[in-house]
PDB file of C-alpha atoms in Angstrom:
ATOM      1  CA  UNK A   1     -18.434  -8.563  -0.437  1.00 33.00           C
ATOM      2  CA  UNK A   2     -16.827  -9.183   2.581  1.00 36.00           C
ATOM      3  CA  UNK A   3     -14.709  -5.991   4.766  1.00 43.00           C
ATOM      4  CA  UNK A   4     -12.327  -8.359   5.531  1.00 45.00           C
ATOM      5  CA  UNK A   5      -9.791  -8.794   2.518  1.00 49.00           C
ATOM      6  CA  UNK A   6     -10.369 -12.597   2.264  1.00 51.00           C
ATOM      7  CA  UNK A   7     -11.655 -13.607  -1.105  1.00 50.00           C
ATOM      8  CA  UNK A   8     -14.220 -15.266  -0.068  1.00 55.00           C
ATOM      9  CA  UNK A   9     -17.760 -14.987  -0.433  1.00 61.00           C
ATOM     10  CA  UNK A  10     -20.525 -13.818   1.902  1.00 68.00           C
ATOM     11  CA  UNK A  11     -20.658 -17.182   3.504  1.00 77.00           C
ATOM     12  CA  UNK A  12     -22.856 -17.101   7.159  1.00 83.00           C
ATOM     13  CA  UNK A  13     -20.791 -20.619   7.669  1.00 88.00           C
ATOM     14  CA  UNK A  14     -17.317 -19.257   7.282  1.00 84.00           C
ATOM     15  CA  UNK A  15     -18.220 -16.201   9.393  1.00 84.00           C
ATOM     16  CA  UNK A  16     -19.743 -18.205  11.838  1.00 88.00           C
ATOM     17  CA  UNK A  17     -17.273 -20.793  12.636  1.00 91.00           C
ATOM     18  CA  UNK A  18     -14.483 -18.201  12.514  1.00 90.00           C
ATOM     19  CA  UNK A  19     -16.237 -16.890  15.499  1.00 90.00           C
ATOM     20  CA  UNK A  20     -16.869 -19.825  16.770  1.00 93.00           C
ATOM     21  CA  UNK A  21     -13.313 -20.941  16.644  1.00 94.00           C
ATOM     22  CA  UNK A  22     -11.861 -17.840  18.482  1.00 94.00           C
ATOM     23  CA  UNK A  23     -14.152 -18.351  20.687  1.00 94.00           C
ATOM     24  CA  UNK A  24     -12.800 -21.287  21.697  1.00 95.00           C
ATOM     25  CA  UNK A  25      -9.404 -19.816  21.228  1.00 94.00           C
ATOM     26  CA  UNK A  26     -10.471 -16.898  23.875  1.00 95.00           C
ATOM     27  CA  UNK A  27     -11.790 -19.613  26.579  1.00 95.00           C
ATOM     28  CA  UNK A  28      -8.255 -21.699  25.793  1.00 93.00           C
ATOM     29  CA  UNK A  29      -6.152 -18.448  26.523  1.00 92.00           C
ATOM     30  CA  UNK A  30      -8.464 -17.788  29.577  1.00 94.00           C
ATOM     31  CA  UNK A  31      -8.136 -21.761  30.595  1.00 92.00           C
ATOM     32  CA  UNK A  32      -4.466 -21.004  30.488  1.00 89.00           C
ATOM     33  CA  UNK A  33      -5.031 -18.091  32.997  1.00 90.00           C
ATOM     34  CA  UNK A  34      -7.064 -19.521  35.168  1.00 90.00           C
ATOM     35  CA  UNK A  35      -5.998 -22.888  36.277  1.00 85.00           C
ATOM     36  CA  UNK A  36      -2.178 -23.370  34.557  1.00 80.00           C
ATOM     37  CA  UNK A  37      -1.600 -26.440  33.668  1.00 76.00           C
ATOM     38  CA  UNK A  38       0.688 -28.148  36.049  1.00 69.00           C
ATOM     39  CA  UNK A  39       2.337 -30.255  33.358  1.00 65.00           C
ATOM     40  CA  UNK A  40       4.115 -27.285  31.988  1.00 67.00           C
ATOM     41  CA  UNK A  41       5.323 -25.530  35.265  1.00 64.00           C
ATOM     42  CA  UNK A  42       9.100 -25.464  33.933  1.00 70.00           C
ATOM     43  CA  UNK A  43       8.109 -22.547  32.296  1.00 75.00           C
ATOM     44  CA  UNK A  44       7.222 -20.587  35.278  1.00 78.00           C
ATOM     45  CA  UNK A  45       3.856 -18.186  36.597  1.00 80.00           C
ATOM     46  CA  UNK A  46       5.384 -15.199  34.210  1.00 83.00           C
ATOM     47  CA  UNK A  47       5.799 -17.260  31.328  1.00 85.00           C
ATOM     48  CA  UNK A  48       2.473 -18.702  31.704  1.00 86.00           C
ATOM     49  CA  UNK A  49       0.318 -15.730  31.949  1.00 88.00           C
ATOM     50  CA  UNK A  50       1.916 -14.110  29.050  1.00 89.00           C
ATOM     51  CA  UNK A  51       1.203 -17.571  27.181  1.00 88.00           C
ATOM     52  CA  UNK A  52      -2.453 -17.621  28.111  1.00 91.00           C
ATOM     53  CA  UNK A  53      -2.814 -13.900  27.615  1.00 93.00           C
ATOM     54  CA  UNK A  54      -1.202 -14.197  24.219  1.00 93.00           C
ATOM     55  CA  UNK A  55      -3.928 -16.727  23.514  1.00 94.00           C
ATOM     56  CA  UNK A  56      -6.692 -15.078  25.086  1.00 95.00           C
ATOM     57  CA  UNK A  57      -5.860 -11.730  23.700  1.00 95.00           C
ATOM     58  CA  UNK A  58      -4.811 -12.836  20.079  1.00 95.00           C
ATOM     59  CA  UNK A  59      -8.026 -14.733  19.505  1.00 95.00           C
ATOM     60  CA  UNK A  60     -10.356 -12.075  21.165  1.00 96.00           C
ATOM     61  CA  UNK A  61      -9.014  -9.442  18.735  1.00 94.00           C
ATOM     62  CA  UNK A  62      -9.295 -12.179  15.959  1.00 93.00           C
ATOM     63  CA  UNK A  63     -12.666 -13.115  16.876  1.00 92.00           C
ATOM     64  CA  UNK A  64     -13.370  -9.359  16.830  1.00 91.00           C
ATOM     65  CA  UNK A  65     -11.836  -9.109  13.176  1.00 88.00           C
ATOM     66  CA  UNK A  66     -13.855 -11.202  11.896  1.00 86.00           C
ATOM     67  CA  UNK A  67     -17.146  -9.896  13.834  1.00 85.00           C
ATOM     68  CA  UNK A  68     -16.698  -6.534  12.849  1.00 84.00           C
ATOM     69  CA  UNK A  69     -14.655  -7.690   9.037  1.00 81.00           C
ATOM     70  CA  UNK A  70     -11.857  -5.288   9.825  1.00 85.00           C
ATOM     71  CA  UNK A  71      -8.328  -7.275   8.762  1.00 86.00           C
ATOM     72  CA  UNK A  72      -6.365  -4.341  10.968  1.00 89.00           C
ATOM     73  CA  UNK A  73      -7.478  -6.011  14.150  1.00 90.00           C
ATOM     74  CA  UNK A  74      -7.645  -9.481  12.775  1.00 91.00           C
ATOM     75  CA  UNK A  75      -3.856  -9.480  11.552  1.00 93.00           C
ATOM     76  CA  UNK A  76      -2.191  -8.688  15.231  1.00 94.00           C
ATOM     77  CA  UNK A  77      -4.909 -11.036  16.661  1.00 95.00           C
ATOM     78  CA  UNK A  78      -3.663 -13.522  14.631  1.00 95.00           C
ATOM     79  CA  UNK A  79       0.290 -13.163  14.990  1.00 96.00           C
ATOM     80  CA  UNK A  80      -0.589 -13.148  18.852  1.00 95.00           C
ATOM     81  CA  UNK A  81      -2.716 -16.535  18.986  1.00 95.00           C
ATOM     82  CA  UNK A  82      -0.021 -17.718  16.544  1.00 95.00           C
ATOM     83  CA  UNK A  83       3.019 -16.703  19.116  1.00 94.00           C
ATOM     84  CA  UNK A  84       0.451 -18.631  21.893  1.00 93.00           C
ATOM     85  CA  UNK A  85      -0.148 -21.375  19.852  1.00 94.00           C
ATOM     86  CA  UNK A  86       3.656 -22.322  18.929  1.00 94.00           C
ATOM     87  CA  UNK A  87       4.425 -22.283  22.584  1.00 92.00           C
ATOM     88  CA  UNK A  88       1.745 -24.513  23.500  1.00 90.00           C
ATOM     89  CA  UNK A  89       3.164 -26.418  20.385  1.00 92.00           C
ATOM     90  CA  UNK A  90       6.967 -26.282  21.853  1.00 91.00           C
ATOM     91  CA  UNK A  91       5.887 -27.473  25.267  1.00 89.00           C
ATOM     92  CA  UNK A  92       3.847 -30.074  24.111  1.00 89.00           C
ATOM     93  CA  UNK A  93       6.958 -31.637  21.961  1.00 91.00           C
ATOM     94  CA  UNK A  94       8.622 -31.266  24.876  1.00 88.00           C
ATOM     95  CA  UNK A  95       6.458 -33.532  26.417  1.00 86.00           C
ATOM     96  CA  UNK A  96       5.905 -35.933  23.893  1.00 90.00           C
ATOM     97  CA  UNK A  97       9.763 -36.260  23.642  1.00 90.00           C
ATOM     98  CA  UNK A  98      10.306 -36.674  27.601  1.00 87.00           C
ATOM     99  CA  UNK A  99       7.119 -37.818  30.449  1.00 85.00           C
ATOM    100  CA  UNK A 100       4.213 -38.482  27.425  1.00 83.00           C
ATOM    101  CA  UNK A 101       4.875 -40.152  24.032  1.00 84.00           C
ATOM    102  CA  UNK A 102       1.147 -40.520  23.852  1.00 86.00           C
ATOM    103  CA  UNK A 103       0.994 -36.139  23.005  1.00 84.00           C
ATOM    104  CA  UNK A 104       2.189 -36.792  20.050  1.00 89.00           C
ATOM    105  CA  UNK A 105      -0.764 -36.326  18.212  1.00 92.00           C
ATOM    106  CA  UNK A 106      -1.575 -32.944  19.434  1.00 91.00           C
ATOM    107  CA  UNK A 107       1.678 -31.540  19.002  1.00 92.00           C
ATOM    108  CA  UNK A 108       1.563 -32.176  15.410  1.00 95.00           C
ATOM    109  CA  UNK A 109      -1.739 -31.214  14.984  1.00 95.00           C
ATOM    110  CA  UNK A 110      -0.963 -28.237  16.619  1.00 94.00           C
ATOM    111  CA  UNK A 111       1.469 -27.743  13.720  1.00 96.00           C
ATOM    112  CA  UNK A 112      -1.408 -27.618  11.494  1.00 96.00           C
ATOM    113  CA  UNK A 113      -2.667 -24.952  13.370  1.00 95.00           C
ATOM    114  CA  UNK A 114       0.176 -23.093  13.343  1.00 95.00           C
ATOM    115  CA  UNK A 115       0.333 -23.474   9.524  1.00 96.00           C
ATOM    116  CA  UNK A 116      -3.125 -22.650   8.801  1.00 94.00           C
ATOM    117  CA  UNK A 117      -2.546 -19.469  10.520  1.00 95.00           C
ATOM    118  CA  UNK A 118       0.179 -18.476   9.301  1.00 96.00           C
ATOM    119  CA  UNK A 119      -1.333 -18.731   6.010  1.00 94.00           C
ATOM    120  CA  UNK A 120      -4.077 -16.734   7.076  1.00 92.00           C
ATOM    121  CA  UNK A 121      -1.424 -14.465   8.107  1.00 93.00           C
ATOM    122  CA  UNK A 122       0.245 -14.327   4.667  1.00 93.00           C
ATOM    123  CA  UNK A 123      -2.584 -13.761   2.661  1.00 88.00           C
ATOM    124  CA  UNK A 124      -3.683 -10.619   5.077  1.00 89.00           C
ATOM    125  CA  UNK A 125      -0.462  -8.932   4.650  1.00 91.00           C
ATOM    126  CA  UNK A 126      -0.785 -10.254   0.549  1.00 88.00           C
ATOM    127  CA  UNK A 127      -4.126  -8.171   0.561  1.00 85.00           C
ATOM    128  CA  UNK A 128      -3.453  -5.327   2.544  1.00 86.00           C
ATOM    129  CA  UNK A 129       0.202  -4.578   0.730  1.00 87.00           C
ATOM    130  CA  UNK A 130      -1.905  -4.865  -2.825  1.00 83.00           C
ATOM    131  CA  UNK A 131      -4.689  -2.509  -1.464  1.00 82.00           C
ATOM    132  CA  UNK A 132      -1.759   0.103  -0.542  1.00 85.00           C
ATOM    133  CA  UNK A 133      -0.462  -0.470  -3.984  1.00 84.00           C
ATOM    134  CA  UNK A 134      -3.937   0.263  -5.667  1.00 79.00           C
ATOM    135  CA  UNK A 135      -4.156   3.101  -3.145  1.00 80.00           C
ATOM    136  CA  UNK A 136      -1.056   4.734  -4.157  1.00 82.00           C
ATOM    137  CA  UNK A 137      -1.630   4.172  -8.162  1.00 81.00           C
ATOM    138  CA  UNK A 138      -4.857   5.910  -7.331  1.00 75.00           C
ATOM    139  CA  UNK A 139      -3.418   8.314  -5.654  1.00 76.00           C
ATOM    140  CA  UNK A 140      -0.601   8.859  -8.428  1.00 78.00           C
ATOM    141  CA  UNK A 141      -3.220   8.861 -11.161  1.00 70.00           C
ATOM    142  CA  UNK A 142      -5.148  11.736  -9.560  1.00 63.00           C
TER     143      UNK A 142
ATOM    144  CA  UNK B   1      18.647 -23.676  26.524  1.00 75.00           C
ATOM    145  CA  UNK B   2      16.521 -23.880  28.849  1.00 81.00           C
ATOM    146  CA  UNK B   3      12.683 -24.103  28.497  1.00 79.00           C
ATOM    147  CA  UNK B   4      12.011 -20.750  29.984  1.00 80.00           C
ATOM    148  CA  UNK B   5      14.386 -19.234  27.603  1.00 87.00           C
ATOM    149  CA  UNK B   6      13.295 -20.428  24.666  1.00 88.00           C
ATOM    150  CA  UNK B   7       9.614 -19.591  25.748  1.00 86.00           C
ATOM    151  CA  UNK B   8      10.621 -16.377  26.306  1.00 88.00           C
ATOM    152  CA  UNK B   9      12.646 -15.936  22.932  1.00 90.00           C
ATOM    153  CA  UNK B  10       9.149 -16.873  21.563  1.00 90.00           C
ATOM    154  CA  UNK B  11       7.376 -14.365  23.228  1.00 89.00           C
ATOM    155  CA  UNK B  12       9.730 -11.939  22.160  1.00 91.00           C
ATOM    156  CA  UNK B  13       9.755 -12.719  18.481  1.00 92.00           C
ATOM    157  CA  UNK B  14       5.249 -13.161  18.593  1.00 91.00           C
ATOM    158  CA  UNK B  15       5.284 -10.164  20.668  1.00 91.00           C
ATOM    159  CA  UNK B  16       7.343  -8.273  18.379  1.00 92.00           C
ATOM    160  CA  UNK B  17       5.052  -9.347  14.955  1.00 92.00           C
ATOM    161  CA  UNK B  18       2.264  -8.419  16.706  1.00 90.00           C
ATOM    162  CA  UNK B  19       3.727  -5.174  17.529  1.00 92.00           C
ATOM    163  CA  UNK B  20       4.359  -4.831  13.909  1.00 92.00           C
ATOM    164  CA  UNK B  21       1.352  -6.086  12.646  1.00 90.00           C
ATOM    165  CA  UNK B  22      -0.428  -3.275  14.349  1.00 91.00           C
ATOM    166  CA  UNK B  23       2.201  -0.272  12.795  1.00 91.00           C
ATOM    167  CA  UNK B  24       1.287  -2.293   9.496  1.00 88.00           C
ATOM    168  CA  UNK B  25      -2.317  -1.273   9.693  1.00 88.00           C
ATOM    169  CA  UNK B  26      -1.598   1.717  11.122  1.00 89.00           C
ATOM    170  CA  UNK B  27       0.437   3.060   8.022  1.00 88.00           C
ATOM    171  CA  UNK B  28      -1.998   1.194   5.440  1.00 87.00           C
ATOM    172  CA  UNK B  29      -4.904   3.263   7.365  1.00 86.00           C
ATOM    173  CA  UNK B  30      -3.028   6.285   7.533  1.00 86.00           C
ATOM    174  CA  UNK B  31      -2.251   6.115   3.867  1.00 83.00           C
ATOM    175  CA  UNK B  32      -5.455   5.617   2.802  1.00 80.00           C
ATOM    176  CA  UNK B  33      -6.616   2.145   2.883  1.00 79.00           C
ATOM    177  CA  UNK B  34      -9.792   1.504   4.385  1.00 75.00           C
ATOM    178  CA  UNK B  35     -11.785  -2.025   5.147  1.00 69.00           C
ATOM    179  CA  UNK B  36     -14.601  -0.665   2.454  1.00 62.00           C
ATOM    180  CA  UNK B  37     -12.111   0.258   0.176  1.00 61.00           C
ATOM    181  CA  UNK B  38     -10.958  -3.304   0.478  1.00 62.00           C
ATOM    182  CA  UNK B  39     -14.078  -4.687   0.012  1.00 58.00           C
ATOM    183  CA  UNK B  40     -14.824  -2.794  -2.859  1.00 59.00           C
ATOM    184  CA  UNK B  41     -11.376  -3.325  -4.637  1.00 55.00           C
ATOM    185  CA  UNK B  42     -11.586  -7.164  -3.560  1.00 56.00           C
ATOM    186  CA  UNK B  43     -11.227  -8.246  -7.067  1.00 59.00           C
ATOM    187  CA  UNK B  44      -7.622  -6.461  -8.005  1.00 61.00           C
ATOM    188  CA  UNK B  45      -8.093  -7.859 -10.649  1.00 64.00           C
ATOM    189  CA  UNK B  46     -11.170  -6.042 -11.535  1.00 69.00           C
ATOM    190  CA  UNK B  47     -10.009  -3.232 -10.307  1.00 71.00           C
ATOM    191  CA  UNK B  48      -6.802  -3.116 -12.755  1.00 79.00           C
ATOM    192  CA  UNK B  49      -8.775  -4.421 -15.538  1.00 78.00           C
ATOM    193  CA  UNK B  50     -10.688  -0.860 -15.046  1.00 80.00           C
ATOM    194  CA  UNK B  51      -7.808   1.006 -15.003  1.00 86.00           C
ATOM    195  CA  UNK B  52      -6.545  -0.956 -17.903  1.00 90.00           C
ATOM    196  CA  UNK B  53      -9.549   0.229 -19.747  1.00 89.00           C
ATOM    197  CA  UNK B  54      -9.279   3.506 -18.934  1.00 89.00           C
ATOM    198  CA  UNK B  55      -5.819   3.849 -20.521  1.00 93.00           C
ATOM    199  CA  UNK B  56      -7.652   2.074 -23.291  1.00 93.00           C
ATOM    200  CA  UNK B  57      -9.803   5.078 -23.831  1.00 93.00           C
ATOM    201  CA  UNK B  58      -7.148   8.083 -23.900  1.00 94.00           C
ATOM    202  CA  UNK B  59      -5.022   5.791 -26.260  1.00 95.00           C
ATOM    203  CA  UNK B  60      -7.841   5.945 -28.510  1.00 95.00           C
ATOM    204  CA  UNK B  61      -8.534   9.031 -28.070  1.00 95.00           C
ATOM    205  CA  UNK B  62      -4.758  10.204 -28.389  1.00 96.00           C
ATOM    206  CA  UNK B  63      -4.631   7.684 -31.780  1.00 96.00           C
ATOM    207  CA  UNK B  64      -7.742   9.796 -33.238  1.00 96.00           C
ATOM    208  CA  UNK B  65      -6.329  12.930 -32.164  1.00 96.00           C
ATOM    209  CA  UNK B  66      -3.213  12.051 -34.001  1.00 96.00           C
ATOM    210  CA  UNK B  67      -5.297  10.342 -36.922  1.00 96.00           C
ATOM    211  CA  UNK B  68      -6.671  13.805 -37.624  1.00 96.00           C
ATOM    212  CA  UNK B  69      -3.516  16.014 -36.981  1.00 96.00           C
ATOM    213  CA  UNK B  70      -1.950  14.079 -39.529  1.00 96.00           C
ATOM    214  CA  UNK B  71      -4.699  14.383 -41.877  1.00 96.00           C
ATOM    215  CA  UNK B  72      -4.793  18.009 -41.563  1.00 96.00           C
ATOM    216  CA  UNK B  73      -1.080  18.072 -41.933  1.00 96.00           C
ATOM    217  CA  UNK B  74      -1.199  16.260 -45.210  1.00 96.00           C
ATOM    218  CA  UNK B  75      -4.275  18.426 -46.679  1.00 96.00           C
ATOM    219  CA  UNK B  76      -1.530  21.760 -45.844  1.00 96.00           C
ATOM    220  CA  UNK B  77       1.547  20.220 -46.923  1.00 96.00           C
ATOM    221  CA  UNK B  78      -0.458  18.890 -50.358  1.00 96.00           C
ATOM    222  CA  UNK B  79      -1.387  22.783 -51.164  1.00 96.00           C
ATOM    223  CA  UNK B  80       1.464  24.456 -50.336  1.00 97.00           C
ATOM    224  CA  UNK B  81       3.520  22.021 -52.475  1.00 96.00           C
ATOM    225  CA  UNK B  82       0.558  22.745 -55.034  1.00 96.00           C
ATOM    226  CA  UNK B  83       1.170  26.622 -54.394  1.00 96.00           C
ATOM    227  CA  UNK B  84       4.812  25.868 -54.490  1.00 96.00           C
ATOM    228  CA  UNK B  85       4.862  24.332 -58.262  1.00 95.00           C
ATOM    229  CA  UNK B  86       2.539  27.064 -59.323  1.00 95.00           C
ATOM    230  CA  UNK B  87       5.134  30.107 -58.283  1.00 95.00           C
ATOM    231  CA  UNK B  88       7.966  28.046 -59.853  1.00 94.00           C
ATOM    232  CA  UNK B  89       5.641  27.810 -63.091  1.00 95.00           C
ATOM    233  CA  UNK B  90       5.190  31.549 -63.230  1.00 94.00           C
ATOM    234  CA  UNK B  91       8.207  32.711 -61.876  1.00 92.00           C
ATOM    235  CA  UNK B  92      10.047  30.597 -65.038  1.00 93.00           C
ATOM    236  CA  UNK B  93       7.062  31.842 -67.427  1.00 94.00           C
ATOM    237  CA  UNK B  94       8.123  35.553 -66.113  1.00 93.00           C
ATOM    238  CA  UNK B  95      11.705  35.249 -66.853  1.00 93.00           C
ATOM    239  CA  UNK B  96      11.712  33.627 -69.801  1.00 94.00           C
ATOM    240  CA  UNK B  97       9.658  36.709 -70.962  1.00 94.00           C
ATOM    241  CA  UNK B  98      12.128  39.444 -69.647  1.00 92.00           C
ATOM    242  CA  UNK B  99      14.712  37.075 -71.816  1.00 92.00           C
ATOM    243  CA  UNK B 100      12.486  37.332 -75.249  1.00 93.00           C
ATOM    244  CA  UNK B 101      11.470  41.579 -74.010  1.00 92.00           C
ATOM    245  CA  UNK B 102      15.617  42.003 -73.689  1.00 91.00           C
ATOM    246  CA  UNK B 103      16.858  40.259 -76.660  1.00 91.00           C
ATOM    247  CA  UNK B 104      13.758  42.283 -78.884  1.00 92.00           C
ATOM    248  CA  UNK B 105      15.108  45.641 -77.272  1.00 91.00           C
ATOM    249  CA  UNK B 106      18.536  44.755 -77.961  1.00 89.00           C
ATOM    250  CA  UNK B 107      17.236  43.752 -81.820  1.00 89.00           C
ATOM    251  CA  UNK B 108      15.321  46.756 -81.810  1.00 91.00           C
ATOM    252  CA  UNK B 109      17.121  49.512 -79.865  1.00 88.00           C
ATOM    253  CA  UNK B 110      20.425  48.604 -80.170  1.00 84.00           C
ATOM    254  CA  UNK B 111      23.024  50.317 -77.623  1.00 81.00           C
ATOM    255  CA  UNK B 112      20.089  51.217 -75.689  1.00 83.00           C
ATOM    256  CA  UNK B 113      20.039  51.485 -71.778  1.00 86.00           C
ATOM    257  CA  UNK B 114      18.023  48.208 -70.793  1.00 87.00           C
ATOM    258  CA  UNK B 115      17.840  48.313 -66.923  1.00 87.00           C
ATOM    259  CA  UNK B 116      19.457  45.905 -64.535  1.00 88.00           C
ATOM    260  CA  UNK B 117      17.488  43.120 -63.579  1.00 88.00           C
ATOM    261  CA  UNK B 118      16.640  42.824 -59.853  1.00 88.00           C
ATOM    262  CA  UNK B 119      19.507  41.327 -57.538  1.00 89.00           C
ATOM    263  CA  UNK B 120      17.531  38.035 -57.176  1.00 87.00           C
ATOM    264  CA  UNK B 121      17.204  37.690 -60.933  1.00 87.00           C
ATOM    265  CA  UNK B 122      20.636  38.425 -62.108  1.00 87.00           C
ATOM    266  CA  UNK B 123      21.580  34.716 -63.025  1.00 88.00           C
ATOM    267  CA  UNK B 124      18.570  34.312 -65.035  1.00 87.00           C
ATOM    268  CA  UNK B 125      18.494  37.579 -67.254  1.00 87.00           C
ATOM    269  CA  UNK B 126      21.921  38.873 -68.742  1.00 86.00           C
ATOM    270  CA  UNK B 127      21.615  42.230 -70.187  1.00 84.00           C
ATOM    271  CA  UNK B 128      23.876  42.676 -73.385  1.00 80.00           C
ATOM    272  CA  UNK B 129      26.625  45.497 -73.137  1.00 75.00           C
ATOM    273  CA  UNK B 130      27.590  48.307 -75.789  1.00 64.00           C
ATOM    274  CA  UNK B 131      30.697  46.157 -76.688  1.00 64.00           C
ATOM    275  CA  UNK B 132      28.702  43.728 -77.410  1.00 62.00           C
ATOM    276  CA  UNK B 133      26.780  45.362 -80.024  1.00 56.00           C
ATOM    277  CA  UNK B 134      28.038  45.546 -83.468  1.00 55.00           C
TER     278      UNK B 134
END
């Protein structure tokens, strides 16, 4: 079975495109660094490097969670990516609502995003709050 | 609002779950919960249907603890009630023979000095007096 409280099987696909996917999340966050994008400037330099690093940061330590199967480093990972993700999400509205109607699509489907990890993030702290509660019985029993 | 305070207000709130994401797993490790144990306790459901049938076992084992207690209990209490009627049977038999040994004395010897019965037997025999002999 898998480190990582996720009831799922061993899958090699699951693992793999998990990987894969903060991977991508990693060279986003590091995009972000890089070469800002010029569209969102009315956040500022600040802002922006804490955005990318968010991104860059939450999906390294994700990516690393799921690498290694250790949910402790996957959970922050993932609230941090998540924090990255909803303000690429809020400045993207922004612009769909304002200069670019035509964004509209990746704003919302950077809402799915944002659901699917929170989800992610809700079943983590499910898992880990029943394995302290099995921990504690055990504990109580001995 | 402007977008560089709202931006910010999310960094603060994403900032701050992360920051408590990590004290999270630092308590759950500190209090003893550990990626293999995790993975081995994957199933909860498994794991509290073992626990389930552990309590299983020392209720049975309680139950025929209990079962035989009760047995023996009923075995005692059967013999000393047994033992119990059996006293009562000679302990009548015993007095109604000082009765028949007193009133033949009394026939017999009459005026006679017939001993007092013990104190726990006093209701049961009555020794006649001299007045009451003619």
């Amino acid at each position: 079975m898998l480190s990582s409280p996720y009831p799922v099987p061993r899958l090699r696909t699951w693992r793999a495109a998990m990987i894969i996917g903060w991977t991508a999340g990693i060279a986003a966050g590091v995009w972000v660094l890089t070469d800002p994008p010029l569209s969102y400037d009315s956040i500022g330099l600040a802002l922006t490097i804490v955005w990318g690093a968010m991104l860059a940061v939450g999906s390294g330590l994700a990516a690393i969670g799921h690498l290694t199967q250790r949910y402790k480093l996957e959970l922050p990972g993932l609230v941090l990516a998540l924090g990255g993700v909803v303000i690429y999400d809020y400045l993207s509205w922004q612009q769909t609502l304002t200069t670019s109607p035509g964004s509209g699509p990746r704003a919302l489907l950077l809402i799915v995003l944002a659901c699917t990890l929170i989800a992610r993030i809700r079943v983590l702290i499910y898992m880990d709050r029943q394995a302290r509660q099995r921990v504690e019985m055990r504990d109580s029993a001995v | 609002m402007s977008s560089e305070a709202i931006v910010t207000l999310l960094v603060a709130i994403f900032g701050g779950g992360t920051a408590a994401a990590i004290i999270q797993g630092v308590v759950s490790h500190k209090k003893g919960v550990r990626d293999s144990d995790v993975a081995e306790d994957q199933n909860a459901l498994q794991g509290y249907k073992d626990l389930a049938a552990e309590y299983k076992t020392d209720l049975a084992d309680l139950k025929r603890e209990m079962r035989e207690t009760q047995k023996a209990n009923t075995e005692r209490f059967t013999r000393i009630e047994a033992e119990l009627s059996q006293e009562r049977s000679t302990r009548w038999a015993a007095v109604q023979y000082a009765r028949d040994l007193v009133s033949l004395i009394s026939r017999l010897l009459p005026g006679a000095s017939i001993p007092a019965p013990p104190e726990s037997l006093v209701d049961h025999i009555i020794i006649p007096s001299r007045e009451d002999h003619p």
